[in-house]
Amino acid sequence: MGFEKESFKWDELTVTRGIVESFMADFLDSIDLDVAVVGAGPSGITAARILAEQGHKVGIFERNLHIGGGIWGGGMLFPRIVIEEEAAHLMKAVGVKLRPWKDGTVIADAVEAATKMTAAAIDAGARILVGIEAEDAVVDDDDRVCGVVINWGAVSGAGLHVDPLAVHAKVVIDGTGHPCELSRLVEARVPGACIDNEFDCIPGEASMNARKGEAALVPNTREVYPGLIVSGMAANAISKSYRMGAIFGGMLMSGEKAAQVAAEIIKSRG
Ligand code: 48F
């Protein structure tokens, strides 16, 4: 049978029903999660992959239509990323080829890293929902974070007034990068909420000191408010730790730590 009009059994409605019905089934299966990850950057994707591999039900909500956050651009649009050897296992785990480099580092192709990390997370069972942003947290009767308020990224982009929907999760990971959006929303909106850091507010990141910034990422990755973990650059922004530019081992290690903290919280809550 050739690929010709006469051989086609489908019509336009097959396409419409296929898209709507399959997305709705997956979407409805993503509204009551073990872990909601906000932001599909390197730390969020790594955390999601590891948690999904452990059997947790994980959904990643990403505002953009593309995943990968700051990986794609490498450094100043040169699509390569540098990774410390201590974090190389997190690239090898998803099959990214690494080129030896100097002084305890290796180099990866940014496109290969973004795509293979994403594919591995999906293969592990994490569901990535693109074009959807978290515009708030859901809190329980004790004001503990227990989910995220979501809407299409295009809705806020167009300035439309459209009420959102909500998703429940045992733990939420703020992987929104430099703006640490979800943590800021929690601090601003939840009555009496105070993000756990040594400041009165969320101070944002410090200027670049790549080695200090990288070293701070794992200790900064923690539960900063009941039910809310920060990962990646959001973790450094909450603690006024340094930025580091296009060296990504800390982001991967932060994702690994976020997964560990999330699993511990889920286990402790039974
Ligand atoms: O910034 P980003 O890549 O997160 P990260 O894991 O990694 C940081 C590095 O890429 C780089 C760096 C390395 O040295 O400093 O910047 O901390 O990705 C964050 C993702 O979150 C999405 C955003 O579109 C991006 O893809 N995002 C941000 N806010 C929201 C969001 C939101 N409110 N809802 C959904 N997605």
Coordinates of C-alpha atoms and ligand atoms in Angstrom, one line a residue:
M1 CA 0.0 0.0 0.0
G2 CA 1.4 3.4 -1.0
F3 CA 1.4 6.6 0.9
E4 CA -1.4 8.0 -1.1
K5 CA -4.7 9.8 -0.3
E6 CA -6.8 6.7 -1.4
S7 CA -5.0 4.5 1.2
F8 CA -5.6 6.9 4.1
K9 CA -8.3 5.8 6.6
W10 CA -7.9 8.9 8.8
D11 CA -9.3 12.4 8.4
E12 CA -8.8 15.7 10.2
L13 CA -10.9 14.6 13.1
T14 CA -8.7 11.6 13.7
V15 CA -5.9 14.1 14.3
T16 CA -8.0 16.4 16.5
R17 CA -9.3 13.5 18.7
G18 CA -5.9 11.9 18.9
I19 CA -4.3 15.0 20.2
V20 CA -7.0 16.1 22.6
E21 CA -7.8 12.6 24.0
S22 CA -4.2 11.6 24.5
F23 CA -3.1 14.9 26.1
M24 CA -6.1 14.9 28.4
A25 CA -5.4 11.4 29.6
D26 CA -1.8 12.3 30.3
F27 CA -2.7 15.6 31.9
L28 CA -5.3 14.1 34.2
D29 CA -2.7 11.5 35.2
S30 CA -0.4 14.4 36.1
I31 CA -2.6 16.3 38.5
D32 CA -1.8 14.3 41.7
L33 CA 1.9 13.8 41.8
D34 CA 4.6 12.7 44.2
V35 CA 6.9 15.5 42.9
A36 CA 6.1 18.6 40.8
V37 CA 9.2 20.1 39.3
V38 CA 8.8 23.7 38.2
G39 CA 11.3 24.4 35.4
A40 CA 13.0 22.1 33.0
G41 CA 16.5 23.3 33.4
P42 CA 19.5 21.0 34.1
S43 CA 18.8 20.8 37.8
G44 CA 15.0 20.2 37.4
I45 CA 15.4 17.6 34.7
T46 CA 18.1 15.7 36.6
A47 CA 16.0 15.7 39.8
A48 CA 13.0 14.5 37.8
R49 CA 14.9 11.7 36.1
I50 CA 16.3 10.3 39.3
L51 CA 13.0 10.5 41.2
A52 CA 11.2 8.8 38.3
E53 CA 13.8 6.1 38.1
Q54 CA 13.1 5.4 41.8
G55 CA 9.4 4.9 40.9
H56 CA 8.1 8.3 42.0
K57 CA 5.3 9.9 40.0
V58 CA 6.9 13.1 38.6
G59 CA 5.7 16.0 36.5
I60 CA 7.8 18.8 35.2
F61 CA 6.0 22.1 34.3
E62 CA 7.9 24.2 31.9
R63 CA 6.8 27.6 30.8
N64 CA 8.5 27.5 27.4
L65 CA 7.7 25.2 24.6
H66 CA 11.3 24.0 24.7
I67 CA 13.1 22.2 27.6
G68 CA 16.6 22.6 28.8
G69 CA 16.6 26.1 30.3
G70 CA 20.1 27.6 30.1
I71 CA 21.8 24.5 28.7
W72 CA 21.3 25.2 25.0
G73 CA 23.2 28.4 24.8
G74 CA 26.4 27.0 26.4
G75 CA 28.6 30.0 27.1
M76 CA 27.7 33.1 25.1
L77 CA 26.0 31.0 22.5
F78 CA 29.0 28.7 22.0
P79 CA 27.0 25.4 22.5
R80 CA 29.4 23.6 24.8
I81 CA 29.2 23.1 28.6
V82 CA 32.0 22.4 31.0
I83 CA 31.4 19.9 33.8
E84 CA 33.5 19.0 36.8
E85 CA 34.7 15.4 36.8
E86 CA 32.8 14.9 40.2
A87 CA 29.5 15.4 38.3
A88 CA 30.4 13.5 35.1
H89 CA 28.5 10.5 36.3
L90 CA 25.2 12.4 35.9
M91 CA 26.0 13.0 32.2
K92 CA 27.3 9.4 31.7
A93 CA 24.1 8.1 33.2
V94 CA 22.1 9.5 30.3
G95 CA 24.7 8.6 27.6
V96 CA 26.2 12.0 27.0
K97 CA 29.7 11.8 25.4
L98 CA 32.3 13.7 27.3
R99 CA 35.5 15.1 26.0
P100 CA 38.4 15.3 28.5
W101 CA 39.4 18.8 29.3
K102 CA 41.8 20.4 31.8
D103 CA 42.0 20.8 35.5
G104 CA 39.5 18.2 36.5
T105 CA 36.8 19.1 34.0
V106 CA 35.2 17.5 30.9
I107 CA 33.2 19.1 28.1
A108 CA 29.9 18.2 26.6
D109 CA 27.9 19.3 23.6
A110 CA 25.0 21.4 24.9
V111 CA 22.5 20.0 22.4
E112 CA 23.5 16.4 23.2
A113 CA 23.3 17.2 26.9
A114 CA 19.9 18.8 26.7
T115 CA 18.3 16.2 24.5
K116 CA 19.7 13.1 26.2
M117 CA 18.9 14.4 29.7
T118 CA 15.4 15.0 28.6
A119 CA 15.0 11.7 26.8
A120 CA 16.3 9.8 29.9
A121 CA 13.9 11.6 32.1
I122 CA 11.0 10.8 29.8
D123 CA 12.1 7.1 29.5
A124 CA 12.3 6.9 33.3
G125 CA 8.6 7.9 33.4
A126 CA 8.8 11.6 34.2
R127 CA 6.1 13.6 32.4
I128 CA 7.2 16.9 30.9
L129 CA 4.4 19.4 30.3
V130 CA 5.7 22.3 28.2
G131 CA 4.0 25.6 27.6
I132 CA 2.6 25.5 31.2
E133 CA 3.9 27.8 34.0
A134 CA 3.5 27.7 37.7
E135 CA 2.0 31.0 38.7
D136 CA 1.6 30.2 42.4
A137 CA 1.8 27.4 45.0
V138 CA -1.1 25.4 46.5
V139 CA -0.9 25.3 50.3
D140 CA -2.7 22.9 52.7
D141 CA -4.5 23.9 55.9
D142 CA -1.1 24.3 57.7
D143 CA 0.2 26.5 54.9
R144 CA 2.6 23.8 53.8
V145 CA 3.2 23.7 50.0
C146 CA 1.2 20.8 48.5
G147 CA 1.1 21.6 44.8
V148 CA 1.3 24.3 42.1
V149 CA -1.2 26.6 40.4
I150 CA -0.7 26.3 36.7
N151 CA -1.7 28.1 33.6
W152 CA -0.6 28.2 29.9
G153 CA 2.5 30.3 29.5
A154 CA 0.8 31.9 26.5
V155 CA -2.0 33.2 28.8
S156 CA 0.3 35.3 30.9
G157 CA 2.4 36.2 27.8
A158 CA -0.8 37.6 26.2
G159 CA -1.8 39.4 29.4
L160 CA -5.2 37.5 29.4
H161 CA -7.2 37.2 32.6
V162 CA -7.8 33.5 32.7
D163 CA -8.2 31.6 36.0
P164 CA -5.7 28.8 36.5
L165 CA -6.0 25.1 37.4
A166 CA -4.2 23.4 40.3
V167 CA -2.0 20.3 40.7
H168 CA -1.3 18.4 43.9
A169 CA 2.2 17.1 44.8
K170 CA 3.7 15.7 48.0
V171 CA 6.8 17.8 47.3
V172 CA 7.5 20.7 44.9
I173 CA 10.9 21.5 43.5
D174 CA 11.6 25.2 42.5
G175 CA 13.9 24.7 39.5
T176 CA 13.1 28.1 37.9
G177 CA 16.7 29.3 37.7
H178 CA 17.9 32.8 38.4
P179 CA 14.5 34.4 39.3
C180 CA 13.6 31.6 41.8
E181 CA 10.0 32.4 40.9
L182 CA 8.1 29.9 43.0
S183 CA 10.0 30.6 46.2
R184 CA 9.4 34.3 45.7
L185 CA 5.7 33.7 45.2
V186 CA 5.5 31.6 48.4
E187 CA 7.4 34.2 50.4
A188 CA 5.2 37.0 49.0
R189 CA 1.8 35.3 49.3
V190 CA 1.7 32.6 52.0
P191 CA 0.8 34.3 55.2
G192 CA 3.8 34.6 57.5
A193 CA 6.0 32.5 55.1
C194 CA 9.7 33.0 55.5
I195 CA 12.0 31.2 53.2
D196 CA 14.8 29.5 55.1
N197 CA 17.9 31.5 54.6
E198 CA 20.1 33.9 56.6
F199 CA 18.4 37.0 55.1
D200 CA 15.1 38.7 55.8
C201 CA 14.0 38.2 52.2
I202 CA 15.2 36.5 49.0
P203 CA 18.3 38.5 48.1
G204 CA 19.0 37.1 44.6
E205 CA 22.4 35.8 43.4
A206 CA 25.8 37.4 43.8
S207 CA 28.1 38.3 41.0
M208 CA 30.3 35.7 39.4
N209 CA 32.8 33.6 41.3
A210 CA 32.5 30.3 39.5
R211 CA 34.3 28.1 42.0
K212 CA 32.5 29.6 45.0
G213 CA 29.1 29.4 43.2
E214 CA 29.6 25.8 42.2
A215 CA 30.7 24.8 45.6
A216 CA 27.6 26.5 47.2
L217 CA 25.0 24.8 45.0
V218 CA 24.7 21.4 46.7
P219 CA 24.6 22.8 50.3
N220 CA 22.1 25.5 49.1
T221 CA 19.8 22.8 47.6
R222 CA 17.4 22.0 50.4
E223 CA 13.8 22.3 51.7
V224 CA 13.5 26.1 52.1
Y225 CA 9.9 26.1 53.2
P226 CA 7.7 23.1 54.2
G227 CA 7.0 21.1 51.0
L228 CA 9.2 23.3 48.8
I229 CA 12.8 22.4 47.7
V230 CA 15.0 24.7 45.7
S231 CA 17.4 23.4 43.1
G232 CA 19.9 24.9 40.7
M233 CA 20.4 28.6 40.3
A234 CA 17.3 29.2 42.4
A235 CA 19.1 27.6 45.3
N236 CA 22.0 30.1 45.0
A237 CA 19.7 33.1 44.4
I238 CA 18.0 32.3 47.7
S239 CA 21.2 32.4 49.6
K240 CA 23.0 35.2 47.8
S241 CA 25.6 32.8 46.6
Y242 CA 27.7 33.4 43.5
R243 CA 26.8 32.8 39.8
M244 CA 29.1 30.6 37.8
G245 CA 28.4 30.9 34.1
A246 CA 28.6 27.9 31.7
I247 CA 30.0 25.3 34.1
F248 CA 27.2 22.9 34.8
G249 CA 28.4 20.2 37.2
G250 CA 26.9 22.1 40.2
M251 CA 23.5 22.2 38.4
L252 CA 23.5 18.5 37.9
M253 CA 24.7 17.7 41.4
S254 CA 22.0 20.1 42.7
G255 CA 19.4 18.1 40.8
E256 CA 20.8 14.9 42.4
K257 CA 20.6 16.4 45.9
A258 CA 17.1 17.8 45.2
A259 CA 16.0 14.3 44.3
Q260 CA 17.5 12.9 47.5
V261 CA 15.8 15.5 49.7
A262 CA 12.5 15.0 47.9
A263 CA 12.7 11.2 48.4
E264 CA 13.5 11.6 52.1
I265 CA 10.5 14.0 52.6
I266 CA 8.1 11.6 50.8
K267 CA 9.5 8.7 52.9
S268 CA 9.2 10.6 56.2
R269 CA 5.6 11.5 55.5
G270 CA 4.7 7.9 54.7
Ligands
48F1 O1 17.7 28.5 34.5 P1 17.5 27.1 34.2 O2 18.4 26.5 33.2 O3 17.6 26.3 35.6 P2 18.8 25.7 36.5 O4 18.5 24.2 36.6 O5 20.1 25.9 35.6 C1 20.7 27.1 35.5 C2 21.7 27.0 34.3 O6 21.0 26.7 33.1 C3 22.4 28.3 34.0 C4 23.5 28.5 35.0 C5 24.6 27.5 34.8 O7 25.8 27.9 35.3 O8 23.6 29.4 35.8 O9 21.6 29.4 34.0 O10 18.9 26.5 37.7 O11 16.1 26.8 33.7 C6 14.9 27.2 34.5 C7 13.7 26.8 33.7 O12 12.6 27.2 34.4 C8 11.6 27.7 33.6 C9 12.4 28.5 32.5 O13 11.6 28.7 31.4 C10 13.6 27.6 32.3 O14 13.4 26.6 31.3 N1 10.7 28.5 34.4 C11 11.0 29.6 35.1 N2 10.0 30.1 35.8 C12 8.9 29.2 35.6 C13 9.4 28.2 34.7 C14 7.6 29.1 36.0 N3 7.1 30.0 36.9 N4 6.9 28.0 35.6 C15 7.4 27.1 34.7 N5 8.6 27.2 34.2

